[in-house]
mmCIF file of C-alpha atoms in Angstrom:
data_model
loop_
_atom_site.group_PDB
_atom_site.id
_atom_site.type_symbol
_atom_site.label_atom_id
_atom_site.label_comp_id
_atom_site.label_asym_id
_atom_site.label_seq_id
_atom_site.Cartn_x
_atom_site.Cartn_y
_atom_site.Cartn_z
ATOM 1 C CA MET D 1 0.023 0.078 -0.140
ATOM 2 C CA LEU D 2 1.321 3.225 -0.546
ATOM 3 C CA ILE D 3 1.941 6.031 1.517
ATOM 4 C CA ARG D 4 1.012 9.535 0.834
ATOM 5 C CA ARG D 5 1.340 12.538 2.784
ATOM 6 C CA GLN D 6 -0.534 15.479 3.098
ATOM 7 C CA ARG D 7 1.502 17.843 1.798
ATOM 8 C CA ALA D 8 2.019 15.786 -1.252
ATOM 9 C CA VAL D 9 -1.728 17.194 -2.197
ATOM 10 C CA VAL D 10 -0.866 21.466 -1.251
ATOM 11 C CA ALA D 11 2.061 20.692 -3.525
ATOM 12 C CA ALA D 12 -0.050 19.344 -6.433
ATOM 13 C CA ALA D 13 -2.804 22.066 -5.836
ATOM 14 C CA LEU D 14 0.398 24.752 -6.465
ATOM 15 C CA SER D 15 2.069 23.055 -9.326
ATOM 16 C CA ALA D 16 -1.450 23.598 -10.910
ATOM 17 C CA VAL D 17 -1.987 27.196 -10.608
ATOM 18 C CA ALA D 18 -2.496 29.530 -13.551
ATOM 19 C CA VAL D 19 0.407 32.185 -14.433
ATOM 20 C CA LEU D 20 -0.995 35.529 -15.346
ATOM 21 C CA ALA D 21 1.012 37.746 -17.129
ATOM 22 C CA LEU D 22 -0.319 41.109 -15.687
ATOM 23 C CA GLY D 23 0.838 44.464 -16.455
ATOM 24 C CA ALA D 24 1.321 45.187 -20.465
ATOM 25 C CA CYS D 25 -0.461 42.576 -21.192
ATOM 26 C CA GLU D 26 -3.800 43.540 -19.297
ATOM 27 C CA SER D 27 -5.662 46.479 -21.356
ATOM 28 C CA GLY D 28 -5.761 49.849 -20.294
ATOM 29 C CA SER D 29 -3.198 48.665 -17.531
ATOM 30 C CA GLU D 30 -0.832 52.057 -16.150
ATOM 31 C CA LYS D 31 2.866 52.323 -17.582
ATOM 32 C CA GLY D 32 5.965 53.147 -15.519
ATOM 33 C CA ALA D 33 8.344 52.292 -12.790
ATOM 34 C CA PRO D 34 6.505 49.449 -10.456
ATOM 35 C CA GLN D 35 6.165 50.686 -6.919
ATOM 36 C CA ALA D 36 8.845 50.486 -4.350
ATOM 37 C CA GLY D 37 8.373 46.815 -2.640
ATOM 38 C CA ALA D 38 5.938 45.246 -5.294
ATOM 39 C CA SER D 39 6.702 42.683 -7.088
ATOM 40 C CA THR D 40 8.107 42.422 -10.766
ATOM 41 C CA GLY D 41 7.070 38.814 -11.918
ATOM 42 C CA PRO D 42 3.415 37.564 -13.151
ATOM 43 C CA ALA D 43 0.938 37.534 -10.532
ATOM 44 C CA VAL D 44 -0.150 34.008 -9.993
ATOM 45 C CA VAL D 45 -3.738 32.020 -9.438
ATOM 46 C CA ALA D 46 -3.816 29.558 -6.703
ATOM 47 C CA PRO D 47 -6.798 27.855 -5.947
ATOM 48 C CA GLY D 48 -9.089 28.452 -3.249
ATOM 49 C CA LYS D 49 -10.220 26.531 -0.597
ATOM 50 C CA PRO D 50 -13.734 24.349 -0.973
ATOM 51 C CA GLY D 51 -16.720 26.475 -1.739
ATOM 52 C CA GLU D 52 -13.958 29.913 -1.872
ATOM 53 C CA PRO D 53 -12.522 31.777 -5.200
ATOM 54 C CA ALA D 54 -9.462 31.565 -6.321
ATOM 55 C CA ARG D 55 -7.584 34.525 -5.651
ATOM 56 C CA ARG D 56 -4.129 36.006 -6.570
ATOM 57 C CA ILE D 57 -0.834 35.977 -4.652
ATOM 58 C CA SER D 58 2.629 36.760 -5.596
ATOM 59 C CA PRO D 59 4.971 34.885 -6.695
ATOM 60 C CA GLU D 60 7.311 35.449 -3.389
ATOM 61 C CA GLU D 61 4.161 34.224 -1.457
ATOM 62 C CA ALA D 62 3.284 30.992 -4.110
ATOM 63 C CA ALA D 63 7.136 29.793 -3.316
ATOM 64 C CA ARG D 64 6.389 30.146 0.660
ATOM 65 C CA LEU D 65 3.560 28.082 0.022
ATOM 66 C CA LEU D 66 5.458 25.241 -1.882
ATOM 67 C CA PRO D 67 6.229 22.594 0.858
ATOM 68 C CA ASP D 68 9.704 22.420 2.714
ATOM 69 C CA GLU D 69 10.885 18.847 0.972
ATOM 70 C CA SER D 70 14.238 19.130 2.208
ATOM 71 C CA PRO D 71 15.783 15.669 3.593
ATOM 72 C CA ASN D 72 16.061 15.636 6.994
ATOM 73 C CA GLY D 73 18.086 12.689 9.395
ATOM 74 C CA ALA D 74 15.579 9.981 8.786
ATOM 75 C CA ASP D 75 15.775 10.518 4.483
ATOM 76 C CA PHE D 76 19.670 9.871 5.144
ATOM 77 C CA ARG D 77 19.460 7.276 7.636
ATOM 78 C CA TYR D 78 17.349 5.349 5.260
ATOM 79 C CA ALA D 79 19.285 5.814 1.969
ATOM 80 C CA GLN D 80 22.415 4.423 4.115
ATOM 81 C CA MET D 81 20.578 1.816 5.324
ATOM 82 C CA MET D 82 18.935 0.526 2.886
ATOM 83 C CA ILE D 83 22.164 0.571 0.433
ATOM 84 C CA VAL D 84 23.469 -1.764 3.473
ATOM 85 C CA HIS D 85 20.554 -4.252 3.279
ATOM 86 C CA HIS D 86 19.987 -3.932 -0.955
ATOM 87 C CA GLU D 87 23.718 -5.001 -0.582
ATOM 88 C CA GLN D 88 23.162 -7.568 1.635
ATOM 89 C CA ALA D 89 20.417 -9.034 -0.680
ATOM 90 C CA LEU D 90 22.764 -9.153 -3.830
ATOM 91 C CA THR D 91 25.298 -11.136 -1.361
ATOM 92 C CA MET D 92 22.412 -13.658 -0.895
ATOM 93 C CA THR D 93 21.070 -13.743 -4.805
ATOM 94 C CA ALA D 94 24.886 -14.319 -6.470
ATOM 95 C CA LEU D 95 24.564 -18.020 -4.570
ATOM 96 C CA ALA D 96 21.597 -19.131 -6.168
ATOM 97 C CA PRO D 97 22.839 -19.654 -9.862
ATOM 98 C CA GLN D 98 25.298 -22.517 -8.303
ATOM 99 C CA ARG D 99 23.743 -23.619 -5.605
ATOM 100 C CA ALA D 100 19.513 -23.887 -6.140
ATOM 101 C CA SER D 101 17.952 -26.531 -7.844
ATOM 102 C CA SER D 102 14.631 -25.166 -8.335
ATOM 103 C CA PRO D 103 13.957 -22.405 -11.871
ATOM 104 C CA GLN D 104 12.026 -20.515 -10.034
ATOM 105 C CA VAL D 105 14.379 -19.729 -7.166
ATOM 106 C CA LYS D 106 16.544 -19.258 -10.075
ATOM 107 C CA LYS D 107 14.442 -16.792 -11.562
ATOM 108 C CA VAL D 108 13.403 -14.976 -8.534
ATOM 109 C CA ALA D 109 17.106 -14.149 -7.120
ATOM 110 C CA GLU D 110 17.733 -13.207 -10.444
ATOM 111 C CA ARG D 111 14.989 -10.566 -10.489
ATOM 112 C CA ILE D 112 15.805 -9.453 -7.248
ATOM 113 C CA ALA D 113 19.414 -8.473 -8.224
ATOM 114 C CA ALA D 114 18.091 -6.981 -11.686
ATOM 115 C CA ALA D 115 15.462 -4.739 -9.792
ATOM 116 C CA GLN D 116 18.068 -3.892 -6.504
ATOM 117 C CA ARG D 117 21.354 -2.882 -8.456
ATOM 118 C CA PRO D 118 19.891 -0.121 -9.880
ATOM 119 C CA GLU D 119 17.973 1.186 -6.135
ATOM 120 C CA ILE D 120 21.549 1.376 -5.291
ATOM 121 C CA ASP D 121 22.882 3.379 -8.048
ATOM 122 C CA ALA D 122 20.074 5.824 -7.280
ATOM 123 C CA MET D 123 20.403 5.898 -3.456
ATOM 124 C CA GLU D 124 23.763 6.564 -4.075
ATOM 125 C CA GLY D 125 23.351 9.355 -6.270
ATOM 126 C CA TRP D 126 20.780 11.032 -3.949
ATOM 127 C CA LEU D 127 23.419 11.009 -0.764
ATOM 128 C CA LYS D 128 26.069 12.646 -3.123
ATOM 129 C CA ASN D 129 23.466 15.039 -4.319
ATOM 130 C CA ASN D 130 22.506 15.871 -1.080
ATOM 131 C CA GLY D 131 26.143 15.983 0.536
ATOM 132 C CA GLY D 132 25.383 12.580 2.695
ATOM 133 C CA PRO D 133 27.984 10.215 3.436
ATOM 134 C CA ARG D 134 27.512 6.577 1.751
ATOM 135 C CA GLN D 135 27.801 5.123 4.968
ATOM 136 C CA GLN D 136 26.264 6.066 8.309
ATOM 137 C CA GLY D 137 29.510 5.779 10.754
ATOM 138 C CA GLU D 138 29.476 2.715 13.689
ATOM 139 C CA HIS D 139 25.989 0.683 13.313
ATOM 140 C CA ASP D 140 25.106 -2.777 13.739
ATOM 141 C CA HIS D 141 23.797 -3.629 9.868
ATOM 142 C CA HIS D 142 21.970 -6.700 11.062
ATOM 143 C CA SER D 143 20.594 -5.233 13.615
ATOM 144 C CA MET D 144 18.861 -3.231 10.825
ATOM 145 C CA PRO D 145 14.916 -5.524 10.149
ATOM 146 C CA GLY D 146 14.975 -8.505 8.137
ATOM 147 C CA MET D 147 18.738 -9.012 8.159
ATOM 148 C CA ALA D 148 20.372 -12.501 8.055
ATOM 149 C CA SER D 149 23.105 -12.876 10.794
ATOM 150 C CA GLU D 150 26.524 -14.259 9.541
ATOM 151 C CA GLU D 151 25.697 -17.505 11.119
ATOM 152 C CA GLN D 152 22.259 -17.565 8.633
ATOM 153 C CA LEU D 153 24.682 -16.860 6.067
ATOM 154 C CA THR D 154 27.218 -19.062 6.156
ATOM 155 C CA GLN D 155 24.553 -21.857 6.332
ATOM 156 C CA LEU D 156 23.261 -20.494 2.801
ATOM 157 C CA GLN D 157 26.643 -20.696 1.222
ATOM 158 C CA SER D 158 26.805 -24.570 2.915
ATOM 159 C CA ALA D 159 23.452 -25.424 1.200
ATOM 160 C CA ARG D 160 23.136 -27.038 -2.351
ATOM 161 C CA GLY D 161 19.839 -27.850 -4.161
ATOM 162 C CA LYS D 162 16.206 -28.042 -2.091
ATOM 163 C CA ALA D 163 18.483 -26.948 1.004
ATOM 164 C CA PHE D 164 19.271 -24.007 -0.678
ATOM 165 C CA ASP D 165 15.955 -23.033 -1.646
ATOM 166 C CA GLU D 166 13.810 -23.712 0.955
ATOM 167 C CA LEU D 167 16.348 -21.661 3.200
ATOM 168 C CA PHE D 168 17.166 -19.272 0.205
ATOM 169 C CA LEU D 169 13.074 -18.414 0.248
ATOM 170 C CA LYS D 170 12.852 -18.094 4.269
ATOM 171 C CA LEU D 171 15.980 -15.829 4.740
ATOM 172 C CA MET D 172 14.856 -13.688 1.693
ATOM 173 C CA ILE D 173 10.966 -13.184 2.646
ATOM 174 C CA ALA D 174 12.150 -11.855 6.417
ATOM 175 C CA HIS D 175 14.420 -9.587 4.421
ATOM 176 C CA HIS D 176 12.311 -8.328 1.946
ATOM 177 C CA GLU D 177 9.641 -8.249 4.792
ATOM 178 C CA GLY D 178 12.078 -6.018 6.925
ATOM 179 C CA ALA D 179 13.053 -3.727 3.885
ATOM 180 C CA VAL D 180 8.958 -2.724 4.002
ATOM 181 C CA THR D 181 9.405 -2.182 7.620
ATOM 182 C CA MET D 182 12.314 0.683 6.757
ATOM 183 C CA ALA D 183 10.241 2.011 3.859
ATOM 184 C CA ALA D 184 7.415 2.457 5.661
ATOM 185 C CA GLU D 185 9.232 3.775 8.823
ATOM 186 C CA VAL D 186 10.475 6.647 6.454
ATOM 187 C CA LEU D 187 7.764 7.537 4.726
ATOM 188 C CA SER D 188 6.228 8.379 8.582
ATOM 189 C CA GLU D 189 9.211 10.194 9.651
ATOM 190 C CA GLY D 190 11.133 11.638 6.142
ATOM 191 C CA ASN D 191 10.802 14.429 4.707
ATOM 192 C CA ASN D 192 11.916 14.583 1.169
ATOM 193 C CA VAL D 193 10.156 13.824 -1.844
ATOM 194 C CA LEU D 194 12.523 11.578 -3.892
ATOM 195 C CA VAL D 195 12.974 9.356 -0.782
ATOM 196 C CA GLU D 196 9.589 9.185 -0.492
ATOM 197 C CA GLU D 197 9.002 8.188 -4.267
ATOM 198 C CA MET D 198 11.908 5.397 -3.619
ATOM 199 C CA ALA D 199 10.374 3.748 -0.530
ATOM 200 C CA ASN D 200 7.013 4.068 -1.727
ATOM 201 C CA ASP D 201 8.841 1.778 -4.973
ATOM 202 C CA VAL D 202 10.470 -0.469 -2.244
ATOM 203 C CA ILE D 203 6.560 -1.166 -0.997
ATOM 204 C CA ALA D 204 5.268 -2.040 -4.337
ATOM 205 C CA GLN D 205 8.151 -4.154 -5.427
ATOM 206 C CA GLN D 206 9.175 -5.959 -2.474
ATOM 207 C CA THR D 207 5.637 -7.199 -1.395
ATOM 208 C CA SER D 208 5.180 -8.151 -4.532
ATOM 209 C CA GLU D 209 7.994 -10.100 -4.710
ATOM 210 C CA ILE D 210 7.169 -11.601 -0.814
ATOM 211 C CA ASN D 211 4.293 -12.994 -2.566
ATOM 212 C CA ARG D 212 5.845 -14.612 -5.506
ATOM 213 C CA MET D 213 8.339 -16.526 -3.256
ATOM 214 C CA ARG D 214 5.441 -17.364 -0.858
ATOM 215 C CA SER D 215 4.031 -19.063 -3.816
ATOM 216 C CA LEU D 216 6.973 -20.824 -4.619
#
């Protein structure tokens, strides 16, 4: 289920406003120097509340009404932690071609890897563009929701055939459920629209993959 915040509604309404060029474009308008303190840009027609007429506002006021979508600490933590989370998924999927016996399990692993590599690139790019470090610093990554322990990864590496298939599906379902939990948390606590979009993609993609793995 995609989670949407109220600020998205506000942003959509403001992005749909009509910009009217006043002054020379209006018939009978007076020409001359603008009054001190007056905005020299075009006026903006902002939609009114239900039952209220639209109103003209200055570009400066329109800019102030736009929601602040600058990233906060939750956004940075999500990107940093989800990169590590995805990297473990890639470690697990890399074992499938030589160890899995089920063609369906091999296909699921291939699809997971194909989806998560670009997501890692996107999150690394977002961190770079927003001045955040790729790593959070000292953090117990295995405490993140759904992360497999070192012991579990060793068991997966040692497994073959049907035993690998069963353990892979068990660990990857838990791993995906953890990612969905992390994405839901940043939708509640974060502030950046791009992180919100990435988190919604994770929820949609990994929920679908969870259902697929449970059916195998």
